[in-house]
XYZ file of C-alpha atoms in Angstrom:
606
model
C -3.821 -53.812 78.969
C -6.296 -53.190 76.068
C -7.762 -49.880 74.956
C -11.278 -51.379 76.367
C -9.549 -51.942 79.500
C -7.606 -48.302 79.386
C -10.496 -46.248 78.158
C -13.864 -48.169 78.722
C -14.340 -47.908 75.050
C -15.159 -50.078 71.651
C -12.784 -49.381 69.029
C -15.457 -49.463 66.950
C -16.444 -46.036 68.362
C -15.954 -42.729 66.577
C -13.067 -40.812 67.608
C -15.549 -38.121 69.082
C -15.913 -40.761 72.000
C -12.577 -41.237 72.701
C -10.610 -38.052 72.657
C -10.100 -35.879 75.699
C -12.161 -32.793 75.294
C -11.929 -29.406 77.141
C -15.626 -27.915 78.073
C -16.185 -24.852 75.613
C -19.477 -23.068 77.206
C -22.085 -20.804 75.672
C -21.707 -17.498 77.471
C -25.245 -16.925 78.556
C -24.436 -13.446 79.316
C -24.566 -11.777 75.551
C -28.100 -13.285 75.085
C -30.949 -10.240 75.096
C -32.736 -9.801 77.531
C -35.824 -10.806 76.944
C -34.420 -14.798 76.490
C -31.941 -14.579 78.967
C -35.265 -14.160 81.726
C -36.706 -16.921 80.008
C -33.330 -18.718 80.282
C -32.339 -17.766 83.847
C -36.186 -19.041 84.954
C -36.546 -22.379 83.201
C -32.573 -23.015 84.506
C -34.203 -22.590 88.102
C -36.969 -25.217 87.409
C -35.236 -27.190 85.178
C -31.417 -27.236 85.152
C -29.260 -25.561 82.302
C -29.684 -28.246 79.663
C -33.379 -27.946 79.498
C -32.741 -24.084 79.341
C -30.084 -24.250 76.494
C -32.374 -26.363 74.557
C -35.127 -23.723 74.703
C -32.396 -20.722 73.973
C -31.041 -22.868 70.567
C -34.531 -23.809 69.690
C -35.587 -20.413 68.826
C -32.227 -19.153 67.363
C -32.782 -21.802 65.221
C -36.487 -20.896 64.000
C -35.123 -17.361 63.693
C -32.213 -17.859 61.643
C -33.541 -21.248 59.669
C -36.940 -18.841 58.858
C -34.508 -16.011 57.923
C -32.567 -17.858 55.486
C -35.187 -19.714 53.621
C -39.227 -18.469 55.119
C -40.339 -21.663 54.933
C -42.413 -22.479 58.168
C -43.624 -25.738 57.076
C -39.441 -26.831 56.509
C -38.768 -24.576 60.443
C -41.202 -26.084 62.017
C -40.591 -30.061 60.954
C -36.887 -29.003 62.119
C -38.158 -27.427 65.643
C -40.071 -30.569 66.093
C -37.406 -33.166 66.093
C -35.740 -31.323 68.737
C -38.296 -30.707 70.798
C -39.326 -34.950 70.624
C -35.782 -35.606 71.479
C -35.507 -33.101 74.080
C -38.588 -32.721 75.614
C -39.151 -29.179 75.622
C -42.067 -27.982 76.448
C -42.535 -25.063 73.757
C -44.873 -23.717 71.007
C -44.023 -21.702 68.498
C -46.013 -20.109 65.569
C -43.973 -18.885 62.612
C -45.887 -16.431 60.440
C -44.912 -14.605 57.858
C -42.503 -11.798 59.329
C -43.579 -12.687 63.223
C -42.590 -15.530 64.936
C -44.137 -16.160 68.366
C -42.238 -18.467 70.729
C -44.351 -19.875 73.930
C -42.811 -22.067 76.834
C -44.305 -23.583 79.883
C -48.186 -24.317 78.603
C -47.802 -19.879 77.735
C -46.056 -18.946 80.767
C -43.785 -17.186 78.749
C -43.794 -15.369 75.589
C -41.410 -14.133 73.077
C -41.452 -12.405 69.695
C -39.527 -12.014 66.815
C -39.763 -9.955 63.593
C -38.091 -11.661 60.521
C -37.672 -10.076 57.520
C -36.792 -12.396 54.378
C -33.140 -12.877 53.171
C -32.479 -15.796 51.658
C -29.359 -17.720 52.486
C -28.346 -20.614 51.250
C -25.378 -20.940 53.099
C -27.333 -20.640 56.525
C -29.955 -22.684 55.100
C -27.049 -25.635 55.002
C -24.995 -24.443 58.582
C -28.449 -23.923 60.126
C -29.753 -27.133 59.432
C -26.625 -29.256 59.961
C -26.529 -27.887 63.309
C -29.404 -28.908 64.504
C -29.617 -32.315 63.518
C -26.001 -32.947 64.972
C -27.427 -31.749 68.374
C -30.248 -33.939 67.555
C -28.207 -37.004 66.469
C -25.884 -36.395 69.655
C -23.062 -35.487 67.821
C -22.157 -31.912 69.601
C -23.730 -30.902 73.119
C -26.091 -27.931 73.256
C -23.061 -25.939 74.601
C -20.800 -26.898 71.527
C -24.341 -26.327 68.836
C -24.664 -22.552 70.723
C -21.025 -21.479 70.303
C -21.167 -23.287 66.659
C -24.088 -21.191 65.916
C -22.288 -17.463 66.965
C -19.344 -18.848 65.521
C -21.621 -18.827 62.184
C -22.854 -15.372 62.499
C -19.502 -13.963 63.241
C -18.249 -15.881 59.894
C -15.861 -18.017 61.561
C -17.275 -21.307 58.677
C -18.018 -19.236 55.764
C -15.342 -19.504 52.956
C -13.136 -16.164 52.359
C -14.310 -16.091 48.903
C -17.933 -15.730 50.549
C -17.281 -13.232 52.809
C -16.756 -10.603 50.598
C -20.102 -11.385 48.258
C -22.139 -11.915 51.856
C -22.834 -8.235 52.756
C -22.190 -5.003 50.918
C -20.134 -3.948 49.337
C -19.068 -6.880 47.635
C -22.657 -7.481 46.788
C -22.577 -4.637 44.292
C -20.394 -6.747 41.644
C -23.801 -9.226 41.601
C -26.673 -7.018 40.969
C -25.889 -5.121 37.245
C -24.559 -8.775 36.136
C -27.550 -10.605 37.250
C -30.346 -7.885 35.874
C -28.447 -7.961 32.287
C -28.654 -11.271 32.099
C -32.124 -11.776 33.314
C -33.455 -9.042 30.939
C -31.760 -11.181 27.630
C -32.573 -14.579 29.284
C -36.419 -14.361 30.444
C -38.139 -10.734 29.304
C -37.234 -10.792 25.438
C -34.189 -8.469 25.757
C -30.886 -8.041 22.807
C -27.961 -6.377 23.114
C -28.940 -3.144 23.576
C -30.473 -3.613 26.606
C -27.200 -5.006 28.177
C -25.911 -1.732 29.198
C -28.991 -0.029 30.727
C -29.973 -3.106 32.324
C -25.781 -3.250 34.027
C -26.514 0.670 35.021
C -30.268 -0.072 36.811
C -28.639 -3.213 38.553
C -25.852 -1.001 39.863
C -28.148 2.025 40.672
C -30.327 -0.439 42.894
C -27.591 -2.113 44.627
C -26.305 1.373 45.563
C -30.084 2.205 47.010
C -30.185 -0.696 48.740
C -26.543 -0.245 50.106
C -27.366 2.993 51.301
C -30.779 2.286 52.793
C -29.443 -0.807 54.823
C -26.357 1.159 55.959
C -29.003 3.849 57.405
C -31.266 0.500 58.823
C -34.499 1.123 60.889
C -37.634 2.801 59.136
C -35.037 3.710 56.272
C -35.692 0.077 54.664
C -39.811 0.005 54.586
C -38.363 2.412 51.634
C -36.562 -0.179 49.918
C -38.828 -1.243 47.315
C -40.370 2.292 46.140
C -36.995 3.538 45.805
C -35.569 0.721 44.055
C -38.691 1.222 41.900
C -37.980 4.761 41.061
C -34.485 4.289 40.778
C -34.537 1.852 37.648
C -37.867 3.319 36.221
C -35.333 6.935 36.351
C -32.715 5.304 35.122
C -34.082 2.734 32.256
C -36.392 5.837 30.934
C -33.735 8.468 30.876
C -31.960 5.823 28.247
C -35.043 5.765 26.397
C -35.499 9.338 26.514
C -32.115 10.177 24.556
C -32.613 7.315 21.913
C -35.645 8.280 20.997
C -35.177 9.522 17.526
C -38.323 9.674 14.923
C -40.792 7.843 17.077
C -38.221 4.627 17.226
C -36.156 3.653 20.427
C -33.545 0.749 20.369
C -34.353 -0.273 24.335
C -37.328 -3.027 25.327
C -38.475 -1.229 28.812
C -40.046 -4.294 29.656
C -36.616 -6.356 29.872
C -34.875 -3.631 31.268
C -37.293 -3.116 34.026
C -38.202 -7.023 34.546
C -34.689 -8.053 34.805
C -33.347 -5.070 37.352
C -36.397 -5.542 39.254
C -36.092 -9.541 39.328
C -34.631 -10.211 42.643
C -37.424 -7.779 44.733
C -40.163 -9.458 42.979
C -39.443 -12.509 45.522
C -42.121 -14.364 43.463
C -40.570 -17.894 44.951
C -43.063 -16.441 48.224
C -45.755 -17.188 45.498
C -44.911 -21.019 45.191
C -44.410 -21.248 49.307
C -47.564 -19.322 50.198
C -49.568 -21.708 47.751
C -47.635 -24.737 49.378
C -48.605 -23.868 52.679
C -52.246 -23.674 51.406
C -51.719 -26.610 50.162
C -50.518 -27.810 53.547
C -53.736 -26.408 55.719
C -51.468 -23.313 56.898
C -53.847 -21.198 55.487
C -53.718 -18.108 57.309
C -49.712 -17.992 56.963
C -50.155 -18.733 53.350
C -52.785 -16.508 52.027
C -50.792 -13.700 54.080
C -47.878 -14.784 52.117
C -49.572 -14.416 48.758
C -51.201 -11.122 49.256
C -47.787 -9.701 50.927
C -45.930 -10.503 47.860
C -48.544 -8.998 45.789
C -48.569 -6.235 47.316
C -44.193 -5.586 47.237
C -44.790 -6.050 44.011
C -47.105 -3.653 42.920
C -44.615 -1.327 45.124
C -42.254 -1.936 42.734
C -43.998 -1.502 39.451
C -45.661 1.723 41.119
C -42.091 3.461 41.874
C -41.071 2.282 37.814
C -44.146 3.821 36.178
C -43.343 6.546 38.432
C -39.812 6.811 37.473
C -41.228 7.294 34.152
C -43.452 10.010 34.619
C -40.605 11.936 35.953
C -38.384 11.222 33.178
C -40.663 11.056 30.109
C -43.340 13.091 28.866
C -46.041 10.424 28.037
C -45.449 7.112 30.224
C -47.969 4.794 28.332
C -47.028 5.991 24.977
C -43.509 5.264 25.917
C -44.274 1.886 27.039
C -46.863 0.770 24.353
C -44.187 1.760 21.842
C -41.135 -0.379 23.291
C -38.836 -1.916 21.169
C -38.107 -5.805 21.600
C -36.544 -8.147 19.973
C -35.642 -11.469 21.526
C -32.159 -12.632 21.207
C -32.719 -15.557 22.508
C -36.367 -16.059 21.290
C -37.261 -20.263 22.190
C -39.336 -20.747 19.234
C -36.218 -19.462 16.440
C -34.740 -22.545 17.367
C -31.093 -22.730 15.627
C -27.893 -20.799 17.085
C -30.171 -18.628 19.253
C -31.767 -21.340 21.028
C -28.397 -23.231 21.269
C -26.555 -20.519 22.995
C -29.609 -19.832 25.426
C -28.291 -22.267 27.362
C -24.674 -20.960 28.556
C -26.282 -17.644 29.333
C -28.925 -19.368 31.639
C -25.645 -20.774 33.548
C -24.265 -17.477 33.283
C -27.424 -15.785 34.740
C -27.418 -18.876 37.442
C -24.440 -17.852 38.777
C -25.319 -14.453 39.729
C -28.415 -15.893 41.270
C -26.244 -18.446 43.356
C -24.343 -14.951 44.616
C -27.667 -13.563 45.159
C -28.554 -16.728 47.782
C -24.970 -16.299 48.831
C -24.709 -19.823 48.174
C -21.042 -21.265 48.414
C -18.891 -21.115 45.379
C -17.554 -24.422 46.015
C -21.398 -25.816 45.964
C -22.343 -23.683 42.286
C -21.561 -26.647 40.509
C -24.390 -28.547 42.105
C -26.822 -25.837 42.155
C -26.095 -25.044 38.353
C -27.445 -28.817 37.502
C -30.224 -28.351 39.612
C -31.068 -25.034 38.135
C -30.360 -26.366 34.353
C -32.304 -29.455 34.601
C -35.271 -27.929 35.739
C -35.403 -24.808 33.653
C -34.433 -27.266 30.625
C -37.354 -29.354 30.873
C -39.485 -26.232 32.004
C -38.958 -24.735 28.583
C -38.512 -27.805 26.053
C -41.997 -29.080 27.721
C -43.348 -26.025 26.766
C -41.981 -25.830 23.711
C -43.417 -29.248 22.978
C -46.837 -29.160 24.086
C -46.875 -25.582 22.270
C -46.121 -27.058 18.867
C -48.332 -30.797 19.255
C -51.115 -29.271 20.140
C -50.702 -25.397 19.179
C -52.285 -24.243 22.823
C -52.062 -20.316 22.132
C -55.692 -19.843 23.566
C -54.877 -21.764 26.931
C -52.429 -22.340 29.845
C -51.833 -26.154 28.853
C -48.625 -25.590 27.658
C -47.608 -23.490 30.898
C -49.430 -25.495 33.181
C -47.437 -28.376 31.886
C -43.969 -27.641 31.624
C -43.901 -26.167 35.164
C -45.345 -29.096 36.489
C -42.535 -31.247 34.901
C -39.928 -28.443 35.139
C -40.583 -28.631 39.510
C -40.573 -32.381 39.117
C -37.315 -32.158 37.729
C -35.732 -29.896 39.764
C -36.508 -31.747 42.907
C -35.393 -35.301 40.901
C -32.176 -33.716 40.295
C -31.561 -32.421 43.310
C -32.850 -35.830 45.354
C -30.545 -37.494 43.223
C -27.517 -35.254 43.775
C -28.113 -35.063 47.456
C -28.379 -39.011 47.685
C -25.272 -39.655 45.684
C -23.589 -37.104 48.045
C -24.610 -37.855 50.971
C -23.430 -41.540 50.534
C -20.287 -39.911 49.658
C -19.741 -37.966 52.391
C -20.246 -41.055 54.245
C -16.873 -42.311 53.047
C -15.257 -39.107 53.470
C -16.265 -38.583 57.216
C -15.603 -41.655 58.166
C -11.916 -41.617 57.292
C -11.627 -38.131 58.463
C -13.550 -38.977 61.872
C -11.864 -42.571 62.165
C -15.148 -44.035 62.117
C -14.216 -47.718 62.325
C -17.839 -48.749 62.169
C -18.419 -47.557 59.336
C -15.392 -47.261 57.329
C -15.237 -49.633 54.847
C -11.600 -50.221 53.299
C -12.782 -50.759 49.876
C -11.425 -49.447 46.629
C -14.531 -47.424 46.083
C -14.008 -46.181 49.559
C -10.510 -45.006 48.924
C -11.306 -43.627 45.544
C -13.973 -41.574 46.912
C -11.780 -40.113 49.989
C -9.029 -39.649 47.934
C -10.899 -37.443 45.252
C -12.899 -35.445 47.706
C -9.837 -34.704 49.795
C -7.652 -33.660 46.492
C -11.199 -31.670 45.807
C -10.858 -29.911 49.324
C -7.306 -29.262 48.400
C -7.536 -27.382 44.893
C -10.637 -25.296 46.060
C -8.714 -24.176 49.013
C -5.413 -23.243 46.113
C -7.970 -21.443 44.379
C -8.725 -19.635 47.181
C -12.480 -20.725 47.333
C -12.781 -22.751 49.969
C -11.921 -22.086 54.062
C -9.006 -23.003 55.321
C -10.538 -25.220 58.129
C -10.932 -27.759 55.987
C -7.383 -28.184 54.941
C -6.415 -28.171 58.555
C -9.017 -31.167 59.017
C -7.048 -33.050 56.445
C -4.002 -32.915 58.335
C -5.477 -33.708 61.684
C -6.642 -36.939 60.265
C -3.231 -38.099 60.122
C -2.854 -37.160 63.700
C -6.170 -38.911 64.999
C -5.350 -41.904 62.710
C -1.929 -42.427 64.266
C -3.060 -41.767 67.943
C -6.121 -44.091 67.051
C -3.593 -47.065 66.310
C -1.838 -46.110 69.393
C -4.649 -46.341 71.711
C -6.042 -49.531 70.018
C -3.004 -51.103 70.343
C -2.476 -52.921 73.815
C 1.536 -52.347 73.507
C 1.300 -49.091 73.649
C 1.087 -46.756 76.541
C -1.258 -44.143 75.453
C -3.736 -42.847 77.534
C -6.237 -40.517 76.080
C -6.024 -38.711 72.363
C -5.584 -34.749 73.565
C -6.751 -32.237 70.814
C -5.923 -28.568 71.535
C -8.724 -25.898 71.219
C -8.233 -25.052 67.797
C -8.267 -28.880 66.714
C -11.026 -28.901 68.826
C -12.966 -26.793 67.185
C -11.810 -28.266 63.521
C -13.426 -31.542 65.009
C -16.916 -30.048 65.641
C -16.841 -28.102 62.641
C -16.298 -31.618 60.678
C -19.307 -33.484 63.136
C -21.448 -30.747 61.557
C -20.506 -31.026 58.032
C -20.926 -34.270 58.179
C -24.767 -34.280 58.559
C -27.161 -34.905 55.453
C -27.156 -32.095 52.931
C -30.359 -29.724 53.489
C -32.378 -30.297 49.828
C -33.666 -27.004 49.952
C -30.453 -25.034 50.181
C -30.198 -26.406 46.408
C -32.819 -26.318 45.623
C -34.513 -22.893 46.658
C -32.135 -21.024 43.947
C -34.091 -23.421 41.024
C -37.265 -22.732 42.231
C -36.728 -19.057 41.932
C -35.451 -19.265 38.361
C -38.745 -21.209 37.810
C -41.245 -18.605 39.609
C -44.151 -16.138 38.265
C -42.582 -13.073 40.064
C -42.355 -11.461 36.718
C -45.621 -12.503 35.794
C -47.275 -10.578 38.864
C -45.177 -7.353 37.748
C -46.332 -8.116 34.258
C -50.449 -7.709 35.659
C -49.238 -4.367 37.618
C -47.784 -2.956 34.695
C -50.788 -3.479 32.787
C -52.985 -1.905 35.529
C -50.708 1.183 35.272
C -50.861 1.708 31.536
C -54.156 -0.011 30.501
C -52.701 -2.121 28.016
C -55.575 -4.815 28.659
C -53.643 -7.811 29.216
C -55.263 -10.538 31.259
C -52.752 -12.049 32.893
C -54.017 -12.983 36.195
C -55.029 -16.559 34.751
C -51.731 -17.179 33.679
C -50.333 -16.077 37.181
C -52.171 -18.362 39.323
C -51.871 -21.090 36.613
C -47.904 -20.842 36.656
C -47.740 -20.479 40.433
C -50.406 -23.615 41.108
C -48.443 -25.316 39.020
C -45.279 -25.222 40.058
C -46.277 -25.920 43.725
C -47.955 -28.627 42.771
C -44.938 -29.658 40.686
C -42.531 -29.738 43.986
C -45.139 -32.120 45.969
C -45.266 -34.401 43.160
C -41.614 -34.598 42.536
C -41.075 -34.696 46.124
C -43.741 -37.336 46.594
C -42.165 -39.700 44.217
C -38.657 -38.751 45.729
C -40.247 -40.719 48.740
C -41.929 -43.625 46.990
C -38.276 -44.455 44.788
C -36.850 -43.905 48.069
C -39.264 -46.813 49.714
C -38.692 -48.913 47.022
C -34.794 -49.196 46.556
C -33.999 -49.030 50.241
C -36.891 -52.304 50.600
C -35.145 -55.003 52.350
C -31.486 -52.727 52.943
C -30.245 -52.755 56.109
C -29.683 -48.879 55.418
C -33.604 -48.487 55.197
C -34.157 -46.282 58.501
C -31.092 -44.884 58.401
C -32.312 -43.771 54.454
C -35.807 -43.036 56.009
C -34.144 -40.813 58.754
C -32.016 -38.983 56.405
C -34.516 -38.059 54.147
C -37.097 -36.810 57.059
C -36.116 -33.133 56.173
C -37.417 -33.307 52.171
C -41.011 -34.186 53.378
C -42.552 -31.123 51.554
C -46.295 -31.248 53.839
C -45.069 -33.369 57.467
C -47.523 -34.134 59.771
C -49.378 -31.842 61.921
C -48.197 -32.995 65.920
C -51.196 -30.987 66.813
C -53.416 -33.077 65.459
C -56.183 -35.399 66.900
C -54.543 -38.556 68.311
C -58.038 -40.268 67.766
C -57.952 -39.207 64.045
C -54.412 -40.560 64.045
C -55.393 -43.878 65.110
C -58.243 -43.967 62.784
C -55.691 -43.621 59.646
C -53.839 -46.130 60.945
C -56.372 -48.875 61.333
């Protein structure tokens, strides 16, 4: 009897479809309450898939616009489920607030999100939901994946302990030292101050979000006061015969880098861009406002510390190490330090270590051309009276990024392909070639040293040795001599299985991305303006601001906008074009508005 006969199967099926599966169900139960009335209603009307749907619909938009506050990117993702499911819901994803309606506004609930980048839930998040989508895992399987998530059951053990605090104390001094020497003009001297500030917040911001509640709407003012204390009392006690060896500007600018959250500046001005005005004009005037927070609870820091603030600050002492236009050994060893200063940011997104390498190029390329443009167009045309030369090399320095990282997640995914298809016995699409077996091989010797070095989880060693199992029951069952059944897996292989159907979804752009476009963002400029206000110094440099931040937004829709049209042009005439055109649905930086006119539709399309 043949395995088509036995099993009512192709064996050109993935393995997915043929092996014996025991239910594992979302307990309804620890939902709150508010969504589990929702739940328990639309399961009356509509049976429990409909209602599941809804329930991992809005987990989704809440964790997805937790990780990355991007509601164009949330809301293109809460889309294509609700098209494939047809669920009828409305959402509106503001700033903090996200409003979630079902049933034409029969019911109603709300969420308040507060920003904390993650690239690693960015990835998990996204991965999820387009193997639900893609009808990969059931809604039961993508609701038990997703708690399985939060409870750290797929995060690395090398990530665990940089995820929350205290392990996230090790990142902060390293990261403000080596922002202060690599972007605000900093030497050596302002190493050590800059390490003690960067400790001294994480500590403040340990303490405040052990306490929780009101206790963090103090986060920024005290993390203001904390490194203006600290940075001034150094000052203070070096301050011999009207000459101090410390630049206040790098010491504060670097400690007080990751609050600034000046990527909001590029995403509010994207959504501008993208008609989502109210959402992005909030967005720009919120992070305006954080950030003169922060340079308010500095210059106060100050005044507590020294005797005369502005005299203190007019009189600063900096010297670039790694000053661009030197050139020579300077400018040559600016680049390891920008790696170095990468890496802490990577922590900082509690990005994967296992994924740094790819977020390093990402990071380099674009910063590289960022600078060397501006370098260039600074020297051809000497623009020291205009913005050309900024305007410029963060147009090209987004372009890049999003280049890169198109390219990396292209050649990657296409790996992957390889990879899962082996591992999943994908006979369809498994293609026995040397390339094929290259690529398997070195990824799976790749899983293998990352998981010796500790990096890596252990799940995905344990998927490497269940392939030899579903290989050699795969044979079994295909082969009409043999009396095998069914392929069992037991719950632990079960869940190996769905952990591999969602890694094997397209990489999510932006959870490389999003770390680059912070390293390329005016957050410092906008502290730069405050700090001015405070001390009078009469620097304009709210031109420069909105020039940087237009620019760089308009940098990532161009980049991403010639992504596409490369992407239309190679894949012309492949048999891989939708699959290519599917893939890359999720870097579409402005998607269409469903809630637009259908007779406006049809009128662009005649």
């Amino acid at each position: 009897m043949s395995s088509e006969d036995r099993m009512g199967y192709s064996g050109n099926q993935s393995v997915r479809h043929v092996v014996t599966l025991s239910s594992r169900r979302f307990d309804v139960k620890q939902l709150p309450a508010d969504i589990f009335r929702v739940y328990s209603e639309l399961e009356g009307k509509y049976g429990e898939e409909y209602a599941l749907h809804f329930v991992f619909m809005m987990r989704t938009a809440v964790e997805l616009h937790r990780a990355w506050n991007m509601s164009i990117l949330t809301s293109a993702i809460l889309q294509r489920i609700k098209d494939k499911f047809d669920i009828r819901m409305t959402w509106n994803l503001g700033v903090l607030k996200l409003k979630f309606r079902v049933e034409d506004g029969g019911h109603e609930i709300q969420r308040k999100v507060p920003y904390d980048y993650d690239s690693e839930y960015q990835s998990m998040y996204f991965r999820i939901a387009v193997a639900l989508i893609k009808g990969h895992i059931s809604v039961h399987d993508a609701l038990v994946f997703q708690t399985e998530t939060k409870d750290g059951a797929h995060t690395a053990r090398s990530l665990l302990f940089l995820r929350d605090f205290p392990g996230r104390l090790i990142i902060y001094p390293f990261q403000a030292a080596t922002c202060a020497l690599i972007f605000f003009d900093g030497d050596w001297n302002d190493v050590v101050p800059a390490l003690v500030c960067g400790f001294v917040t994480g500590l403040v911001e340990y303490a405040l979000s052990s306490i929780g509640g009101d206790a963090l709407k103090l986060l920024d003012i005290s993390v203001g006061l904390a490194t203006g204390i600290v940075g001034s009392l150094f000052y203070r006690f070096t301050y011999v015969g009207g000459e101090t060896p410390y630049c206040l500007t790098s010491i504060f600018m670097g400690t007080l880098y990751w609050f600034f959250y000046g990527t909001a500046f590029v995403i509010g001005l994207l959504e501008i861009i993208a008609g989502e005005f109210e959402t992005g004009v909030t967005r720009f005037i919120a992070v305006t406002v954080k950030t003169f927070v922060l340079c308010l609870g500095a210059s106060l820091g100050m005044l507590f510390t020294v005797k005369d603030p502005r005299t203190a600050w007019s009189e600063q002492y900096c010297d670039p190490i790694f000053d661009i236009k030197e050139g020579g050994e300077r400018h040559t060893w600016r680049i390891p330090f920008f790696v170095l200063c990468s890496v802490f940011v990577l922590g900082q997104y509690r990005a994967p270590i296992y994924t740094y390498p790819l977020g390093l190029i990402v990071m380099t390329v674009g910063w590289w051309v960022q600078t060397e443009t501006f370098e260039i167009v600074n020297k051809s045309y000497k623009s020291d009276n205009d913005f050309l030369d900024a305007s410029a090399s963060n147009v090209l320095g987004a372009m890049a990024a999003v280049l890169s990282a198109s390219a990396l997640k292209y050649f990657l995914d296409s790996s992957k392909d390889f990879y899962y298809a082996r591992l999943l016995q994908r006979e369809n699409r498994m293609q026995n070639t040397c390339y094929g077996n290259c690529v398997y091989k070195l990824i799976s010797r790749s899983v293998r040293l990352v998981n010796c070095l500790k990096l890596g989880r252990i799940s995905d060693v344990m998927k490497l040795k269940m392939e030899k199992k579903l290989k050699q029951s795969r044979e079994e069952l295909d082969s009409p001599d043999h009396t095998r059944m069914e392929i069992d897996l037991n719950a632990e292989e079960q869940g190996w299985l769905t952990e591999a159907l969602v890694d094997s979804q397209e990489i999510n752009i932006w959870a490389i991305l999003m770390p680059a476009v912070y390293q390329l963002v005016p957050g410092s400029v906008i502290a730069k303006l405050w700090f001015g206000v405070m001390f009078s110094t009469g620097d304009t440099v709210f031109e420069n601001l909105m020039v940087i931040a237009c620019s760089l937004a308009l940098g990532l829709v161009l980049g991403n906008a010639l992504v596409q049209v490369l992407q239309k042009v190679l894949c012309c005439g492949s048999k891989s074009k939708r699959k290519d055109e599917e893939r890359t649905g999720s870097l579409y930086m402005i998607p269409g508005d469903t809630f637009d006119d259908p007779d406006d539709k049809m009128k662009g399309e005649e």
